[in-house]
Short mmCIF file of C-alpha atoms in Angstrom, two decimals:
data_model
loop_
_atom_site.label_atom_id
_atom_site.label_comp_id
_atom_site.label_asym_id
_atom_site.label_seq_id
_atom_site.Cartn_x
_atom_site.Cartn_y
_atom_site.Cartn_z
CA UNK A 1 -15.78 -10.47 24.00
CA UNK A 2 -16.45 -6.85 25.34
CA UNK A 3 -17.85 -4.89 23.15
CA UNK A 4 -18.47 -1.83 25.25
CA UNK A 5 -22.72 -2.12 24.78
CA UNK A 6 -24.61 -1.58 28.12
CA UNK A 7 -28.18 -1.23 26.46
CA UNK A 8 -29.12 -5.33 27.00
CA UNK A 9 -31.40 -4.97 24.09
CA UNK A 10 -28.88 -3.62 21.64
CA UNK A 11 -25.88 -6.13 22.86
CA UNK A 12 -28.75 -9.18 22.13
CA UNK A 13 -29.09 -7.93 18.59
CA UNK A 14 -25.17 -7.59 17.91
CA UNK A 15 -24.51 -10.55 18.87
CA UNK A 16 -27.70 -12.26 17.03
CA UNK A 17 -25.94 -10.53 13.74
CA UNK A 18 -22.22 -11.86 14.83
CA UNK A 19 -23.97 -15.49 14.97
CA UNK A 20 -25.77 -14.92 11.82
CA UNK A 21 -22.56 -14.09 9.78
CA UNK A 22 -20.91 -16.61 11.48
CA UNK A 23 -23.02 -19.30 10.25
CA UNK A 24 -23.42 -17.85 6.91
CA UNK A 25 -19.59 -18.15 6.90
CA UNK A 26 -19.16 -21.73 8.22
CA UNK A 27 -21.71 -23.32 6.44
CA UNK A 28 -20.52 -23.48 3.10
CA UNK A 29 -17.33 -24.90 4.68
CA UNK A 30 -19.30 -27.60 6.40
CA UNK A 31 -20.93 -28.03 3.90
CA UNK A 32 -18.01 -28.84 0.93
CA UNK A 33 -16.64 -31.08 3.69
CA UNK A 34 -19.46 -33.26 3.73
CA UNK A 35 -20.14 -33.36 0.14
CA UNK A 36 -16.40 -34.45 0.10
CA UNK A 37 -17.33 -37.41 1.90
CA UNK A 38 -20.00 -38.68 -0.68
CA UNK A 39 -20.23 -40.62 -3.89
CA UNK A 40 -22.45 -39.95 -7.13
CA UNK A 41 -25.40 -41.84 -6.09
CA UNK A 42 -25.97 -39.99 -3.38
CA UNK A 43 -25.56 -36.55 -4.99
CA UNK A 44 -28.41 -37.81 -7.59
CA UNK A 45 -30.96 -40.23 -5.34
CA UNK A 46 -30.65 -37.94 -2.23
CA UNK A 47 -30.46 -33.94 -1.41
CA UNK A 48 -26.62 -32.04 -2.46
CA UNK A 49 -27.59 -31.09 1.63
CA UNK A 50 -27.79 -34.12 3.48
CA UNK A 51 -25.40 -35.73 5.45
CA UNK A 52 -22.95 -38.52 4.22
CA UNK A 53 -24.00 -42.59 4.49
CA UNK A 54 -21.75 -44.41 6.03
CA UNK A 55 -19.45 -45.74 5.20
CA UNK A 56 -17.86 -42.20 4.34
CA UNK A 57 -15.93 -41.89 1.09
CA UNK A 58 -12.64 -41.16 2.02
CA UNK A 59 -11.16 -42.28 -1.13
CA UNK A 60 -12.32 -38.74 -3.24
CA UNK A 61 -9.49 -37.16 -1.51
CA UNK A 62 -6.54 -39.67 -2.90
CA UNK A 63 -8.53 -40.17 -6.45
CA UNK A 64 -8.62 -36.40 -6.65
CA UNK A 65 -5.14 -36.12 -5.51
CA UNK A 66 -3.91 -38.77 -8.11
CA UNK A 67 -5.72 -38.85 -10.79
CA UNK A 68 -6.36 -35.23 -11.35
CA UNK A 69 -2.50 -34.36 -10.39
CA UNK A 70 -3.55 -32.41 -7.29
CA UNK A 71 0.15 -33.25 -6.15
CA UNK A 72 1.75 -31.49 -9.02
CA UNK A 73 -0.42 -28.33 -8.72
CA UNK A 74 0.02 -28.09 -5.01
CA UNK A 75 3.44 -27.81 -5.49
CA UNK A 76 2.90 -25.01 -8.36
CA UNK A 77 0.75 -23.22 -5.95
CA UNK A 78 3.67 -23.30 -3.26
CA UNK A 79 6.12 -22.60 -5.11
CA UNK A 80 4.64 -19.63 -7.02
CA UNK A 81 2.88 -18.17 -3.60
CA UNK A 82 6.32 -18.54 -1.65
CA UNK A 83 8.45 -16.84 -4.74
CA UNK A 84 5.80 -14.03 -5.04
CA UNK A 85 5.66 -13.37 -1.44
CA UNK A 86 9.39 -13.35 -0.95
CA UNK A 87 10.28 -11.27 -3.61
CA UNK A 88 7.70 -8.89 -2.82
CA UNK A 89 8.84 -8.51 0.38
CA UNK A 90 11.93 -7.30 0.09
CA UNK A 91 11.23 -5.36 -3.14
CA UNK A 92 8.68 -3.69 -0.75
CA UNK A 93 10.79 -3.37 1.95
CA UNK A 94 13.64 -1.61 0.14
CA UNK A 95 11.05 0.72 -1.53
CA UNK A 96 9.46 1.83 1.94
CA UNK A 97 12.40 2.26 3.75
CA UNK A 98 14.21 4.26 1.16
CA UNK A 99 10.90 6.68 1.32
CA UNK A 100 10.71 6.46 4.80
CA UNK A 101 14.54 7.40 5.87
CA UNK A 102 16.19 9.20 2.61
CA UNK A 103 12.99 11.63 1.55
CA UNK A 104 13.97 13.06 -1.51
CA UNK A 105 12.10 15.74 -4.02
CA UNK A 106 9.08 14.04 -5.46
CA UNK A 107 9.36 11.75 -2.88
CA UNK A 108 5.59 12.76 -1.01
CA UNK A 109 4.47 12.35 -4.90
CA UNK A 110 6.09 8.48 -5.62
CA UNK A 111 4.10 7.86 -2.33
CA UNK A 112 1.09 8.83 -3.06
CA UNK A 113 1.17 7.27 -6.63
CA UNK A 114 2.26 4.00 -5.17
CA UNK A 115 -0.74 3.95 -2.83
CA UNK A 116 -3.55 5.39 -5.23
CA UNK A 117 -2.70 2.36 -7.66
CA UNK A 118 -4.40 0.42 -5.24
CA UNK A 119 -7.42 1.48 -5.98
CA UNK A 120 -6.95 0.58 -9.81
CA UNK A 121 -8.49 -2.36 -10.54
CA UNK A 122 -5.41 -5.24 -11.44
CA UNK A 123 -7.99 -6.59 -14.34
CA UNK A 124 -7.79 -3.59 -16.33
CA UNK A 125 -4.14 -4.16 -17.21
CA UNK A 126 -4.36 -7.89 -18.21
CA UNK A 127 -4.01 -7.19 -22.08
CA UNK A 128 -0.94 -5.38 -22.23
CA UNK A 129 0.33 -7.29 -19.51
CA UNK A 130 -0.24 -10.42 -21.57
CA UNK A 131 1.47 -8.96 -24.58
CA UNK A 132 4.46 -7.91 -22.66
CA UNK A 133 4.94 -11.04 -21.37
CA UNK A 134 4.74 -12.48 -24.22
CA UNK A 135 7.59 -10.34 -25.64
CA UNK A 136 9.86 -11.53 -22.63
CA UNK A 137 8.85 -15.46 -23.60
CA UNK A 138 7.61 -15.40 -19.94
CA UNK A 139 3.82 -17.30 -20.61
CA UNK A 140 3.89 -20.82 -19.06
CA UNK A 141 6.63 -19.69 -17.20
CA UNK A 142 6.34 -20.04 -13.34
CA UNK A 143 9.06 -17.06 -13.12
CA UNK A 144 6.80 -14.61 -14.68
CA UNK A 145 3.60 -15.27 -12.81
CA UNK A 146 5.70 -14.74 -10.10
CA UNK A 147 6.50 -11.38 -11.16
CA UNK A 148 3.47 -10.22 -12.29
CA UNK A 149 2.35 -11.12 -8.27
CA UNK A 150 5.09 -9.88 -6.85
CA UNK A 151 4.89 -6.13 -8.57
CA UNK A 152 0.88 -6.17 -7.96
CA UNK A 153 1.51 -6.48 -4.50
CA UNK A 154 4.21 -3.79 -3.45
CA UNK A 155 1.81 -0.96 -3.04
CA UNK A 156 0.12 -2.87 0.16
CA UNK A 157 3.99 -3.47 1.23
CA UNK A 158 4.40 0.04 0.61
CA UNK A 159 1.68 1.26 2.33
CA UNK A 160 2.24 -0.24 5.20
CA UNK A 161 6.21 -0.91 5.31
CA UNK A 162 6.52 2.89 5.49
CA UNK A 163 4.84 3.62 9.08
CA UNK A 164 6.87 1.15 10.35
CA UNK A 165 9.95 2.75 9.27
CA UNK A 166 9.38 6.57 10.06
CA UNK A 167 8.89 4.91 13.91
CA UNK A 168 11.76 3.78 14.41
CA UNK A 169 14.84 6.07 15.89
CA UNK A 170 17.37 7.40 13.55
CA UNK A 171 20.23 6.72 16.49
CA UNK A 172 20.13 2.95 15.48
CA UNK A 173 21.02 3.97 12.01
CA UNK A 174 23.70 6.16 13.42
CA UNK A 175 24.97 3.44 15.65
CA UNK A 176 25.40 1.14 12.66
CA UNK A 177 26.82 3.45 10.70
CA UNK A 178 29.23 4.12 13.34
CA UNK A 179 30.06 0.45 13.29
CA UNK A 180 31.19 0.58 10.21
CA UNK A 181 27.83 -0.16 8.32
CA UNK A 182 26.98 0.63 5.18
CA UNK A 183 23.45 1.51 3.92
CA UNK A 184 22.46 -1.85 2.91
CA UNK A 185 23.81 -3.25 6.30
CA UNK A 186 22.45 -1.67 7.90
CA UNK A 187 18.73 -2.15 6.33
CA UNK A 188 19.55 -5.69 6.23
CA UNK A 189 20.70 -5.88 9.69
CA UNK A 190 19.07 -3.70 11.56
CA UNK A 191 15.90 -1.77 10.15
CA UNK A 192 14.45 -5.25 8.12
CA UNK A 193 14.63 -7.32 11.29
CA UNK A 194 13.20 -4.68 13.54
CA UNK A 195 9.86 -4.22 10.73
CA UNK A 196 8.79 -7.99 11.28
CA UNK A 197 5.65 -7.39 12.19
CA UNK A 198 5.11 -5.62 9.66
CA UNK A 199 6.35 -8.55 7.39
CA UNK A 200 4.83 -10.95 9.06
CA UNK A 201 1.20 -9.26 8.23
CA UNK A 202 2.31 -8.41 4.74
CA UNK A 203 3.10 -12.02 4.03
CA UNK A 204 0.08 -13.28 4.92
CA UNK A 205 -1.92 -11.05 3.38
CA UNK A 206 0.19 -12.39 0.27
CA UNK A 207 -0.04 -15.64 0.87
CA UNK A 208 -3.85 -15.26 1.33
CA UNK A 209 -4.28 -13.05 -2.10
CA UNK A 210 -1.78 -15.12 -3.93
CA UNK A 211 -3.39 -18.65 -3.11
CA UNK A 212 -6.69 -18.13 -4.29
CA UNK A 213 -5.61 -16.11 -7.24
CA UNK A 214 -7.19 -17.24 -10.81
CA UNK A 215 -7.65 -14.92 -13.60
CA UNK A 216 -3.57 -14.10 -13.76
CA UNK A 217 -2.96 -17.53 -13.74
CA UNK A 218 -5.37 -18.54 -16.76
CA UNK A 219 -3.74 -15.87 -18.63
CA UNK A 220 -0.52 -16.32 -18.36
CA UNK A 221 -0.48 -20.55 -18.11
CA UNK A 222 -1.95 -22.40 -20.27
CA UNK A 223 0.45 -25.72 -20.07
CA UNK A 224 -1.69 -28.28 -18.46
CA UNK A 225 1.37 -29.03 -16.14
CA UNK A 226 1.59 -25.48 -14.96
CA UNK A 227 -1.06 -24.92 -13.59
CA UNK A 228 -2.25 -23.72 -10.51
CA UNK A 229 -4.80 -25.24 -7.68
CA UNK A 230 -7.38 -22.01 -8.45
CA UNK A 231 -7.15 -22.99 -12.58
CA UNK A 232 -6.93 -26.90 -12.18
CA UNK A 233 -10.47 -26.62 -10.19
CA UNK A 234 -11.85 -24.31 -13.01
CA UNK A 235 -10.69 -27.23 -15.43
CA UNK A 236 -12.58 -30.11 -13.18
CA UNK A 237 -15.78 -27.91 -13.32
CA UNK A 238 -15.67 -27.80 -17.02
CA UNK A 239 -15.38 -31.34 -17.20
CA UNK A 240 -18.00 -32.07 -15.25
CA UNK A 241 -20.16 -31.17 -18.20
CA UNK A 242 -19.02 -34.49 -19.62
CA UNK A 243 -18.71 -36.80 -16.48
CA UNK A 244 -19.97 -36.44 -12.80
CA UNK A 245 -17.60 -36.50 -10.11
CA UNK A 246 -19.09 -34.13 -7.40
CA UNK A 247 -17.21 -36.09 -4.48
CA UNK A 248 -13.67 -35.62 -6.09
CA UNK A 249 -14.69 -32.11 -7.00
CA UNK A 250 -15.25 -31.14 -3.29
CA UNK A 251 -12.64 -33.02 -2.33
CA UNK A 252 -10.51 -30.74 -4.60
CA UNK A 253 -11.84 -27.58 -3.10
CA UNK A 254 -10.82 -28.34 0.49
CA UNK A 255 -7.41 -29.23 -1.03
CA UNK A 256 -7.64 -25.46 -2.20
CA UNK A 257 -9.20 -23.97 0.98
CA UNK A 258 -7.88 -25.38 4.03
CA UNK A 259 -3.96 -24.31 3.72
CA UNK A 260 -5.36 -20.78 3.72
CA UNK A 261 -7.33 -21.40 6.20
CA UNK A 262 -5.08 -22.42 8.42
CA UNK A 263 -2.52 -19.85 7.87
CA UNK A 264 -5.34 -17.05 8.91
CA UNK A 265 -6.33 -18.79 11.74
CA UNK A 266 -3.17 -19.00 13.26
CA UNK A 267 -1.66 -15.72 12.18
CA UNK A 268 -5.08 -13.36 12.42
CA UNK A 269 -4.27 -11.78 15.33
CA UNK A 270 -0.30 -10.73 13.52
CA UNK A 271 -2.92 -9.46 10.47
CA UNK A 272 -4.38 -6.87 12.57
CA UNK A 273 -1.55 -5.94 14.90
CA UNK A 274 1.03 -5.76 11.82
CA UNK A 275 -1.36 -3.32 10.04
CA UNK A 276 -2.41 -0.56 13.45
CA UNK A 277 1.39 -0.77 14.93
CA UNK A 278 2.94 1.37 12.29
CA UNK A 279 0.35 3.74 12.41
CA UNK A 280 -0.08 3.80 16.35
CA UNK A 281 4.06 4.13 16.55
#
C-alpha cells in the first residue's frame, strides 16, 4: 500500500496504528469463532479466552440452527433485507433521476430536505411510527418492516443516485426519445442500467444497514415466528439468565455476522468507487 509518507519514522507509526486497529477489529471475530467451538464446561472451569479442547464442538452450530429456529429467521432476515433493498432502490432511483433531469421550482429545496434528514436521528420517530403502523394493521407484518426500511433509506439513494444522473449526457435521452421512448423507457432502459454502480454501492450499503438492524424490528414484530436474526439473538441473551448455552449463543452470532461479512469483503472496493464516481463525473 502507498501511502505517499517519505519520513521512515512517520510511515513506521502509521502503519503500527493500521495494525493496531486491525487487530482490535479481528479479534473479537476470532474470538466468537472460537467460543463457537466450545461447550459449557469449558466456559466455567477454564478462561471465556482460551482456545477450544479438542475435540471441537461443531454441533452448537446445528443445535443453534434447530432448536432455536435459526432456519426460519434466516429466511426472515433475507427476505426482509432483499424486499427493503429492492424497493428502495428503485423508489430512490426514480426520485434522483426525476431531480437530476426534470429540475423543477422547489426542486434545489426537496433536495436539500431529502439529504438533511439524514442527519435526523431514525430513533426519534419510532413512536408515531409505531402508532401509524398500527393504524395500517402493518405490526408483525413482514410488508411493513419492509417499508419502514425501505423509506429510511432513500435519502442515501438520493444522495448519491443524483451525481450519477446529472453526469450522464442528455443526447442518450434524446436518442431514446427519438426511438420512440417514453419517459419511463427510457429511465428503465437506458439511464437505470447506465447508474449501476451507483446501485451496486447503494445496495450494499442496504444490505449492510438492513442486516444488522434491531430496534425497528423489536418494535414492529413481536410474533415469535417473525422475527429477525438481530431480535432472535437479543431473545437467546435473555434466556441465558435462566440456562447457559454460551457455545450455541456464539454459534448464533456468526450465523448473524458472516453473510455481511462476506458481502463487504467482496463488494468493498464497488462501496467506495460507487460513492466518488458520481461526484468525480
Amino acid at each position: 500500500m502507498e501511502t505517499g509518507i517519505r519520513n521512515p519514522a512517520v510511515k513506521i507509526a502509521f502503519y503500527a496504528i493500521l495494525l493496531l486497529w486491525s487487530v482490535s477489529v479481528i479479534y473479537p471475530l476470532i474470538w466468537t469463532v472460537l467460543d463457537a467451538l466450545k461447550n459449557n464446561e469449558q466456559f466455567f472451569l477454564g478462561a471465556p479466552w482460551s482456545l477450544p479442547k479438542i475435540p471441537l464442538i461443531w454441533d452448537n452450530f446445528s443445535y443453534v440452527w434447530k432448536h432455536y429456529h435459526f432456519d426460519r429467521y434466516f429466511v426472515n432476515s433475507f427476505i426482509i433485507t432483499v424486499g427493503s433493498t429492492l424497493l428502495g432502490l428503485i423508489l430512490s432511483a426514480m426520485t434522483a433521476y426525476v431531480l437530476a433531469r426534470y429540475p423543477f421550482k422547489g426542486s434545489g429545496v426537496l433536495y436539500l430536505l431529502y439529504v438533511s434528514s439524514m442527519m435526523i436521528p431514525f430513533i426519534l420517530g419510532l413512536i408515531p411510527l409505531f402508532f401509524l403502523m398500527n393504524s395500517l394493521h402493518l405490526i408483525n407484518k413482514p410488508i411493513g418492516v419492509i417499508f419502514v426500511y425501505a423509506s429510511s433509506l432513500l435519502a442515501f439513494g438520493i444522495f448519491v443516485l443524483v451525481g450519477f444522473f446529472k453526469s450522464l449526457p442528455k443526447e442518450l435521452e434524446e436518442a431514446s426519445v427519438i426511438d420512440g421512448a417514453s419517459h419511463f423507457g427510457t429511465f428503465f432502459r437506458v439511464m437505470l442500467p447506465l447508474s449501476q454502480p451507483g446501485l451496486i454501492t447503494i445496495a450494499i450499503v442496504n444490505v449492510l444497514n438492513i442486516w444488522n438492524e434491531y430496534i425497528v424490528g423489536t418494535i414492529l414484530i413481536n410474533d415469535p415466528r417473525q422475527y429477525t436474526l438481530p431480535v432472535e439473538i437479543a431473545v437467546m441473551q435473555k434466556e441465558m439468565q435462566y440456562r447457559t448455552e454460551w457455545g450455541p449463543l456464539f454459534a448464533g452470532l456468526l450465523f448473524t455476522i458472516v453473510p455481511v461479512l462476506i458481502v463487504y469483503m467482496v463488494f468493498q472496493r464497488k462501496i467506495a468507487s460507487g460513492i466518488t464516481a458520481g461526484a468525480v463525473k
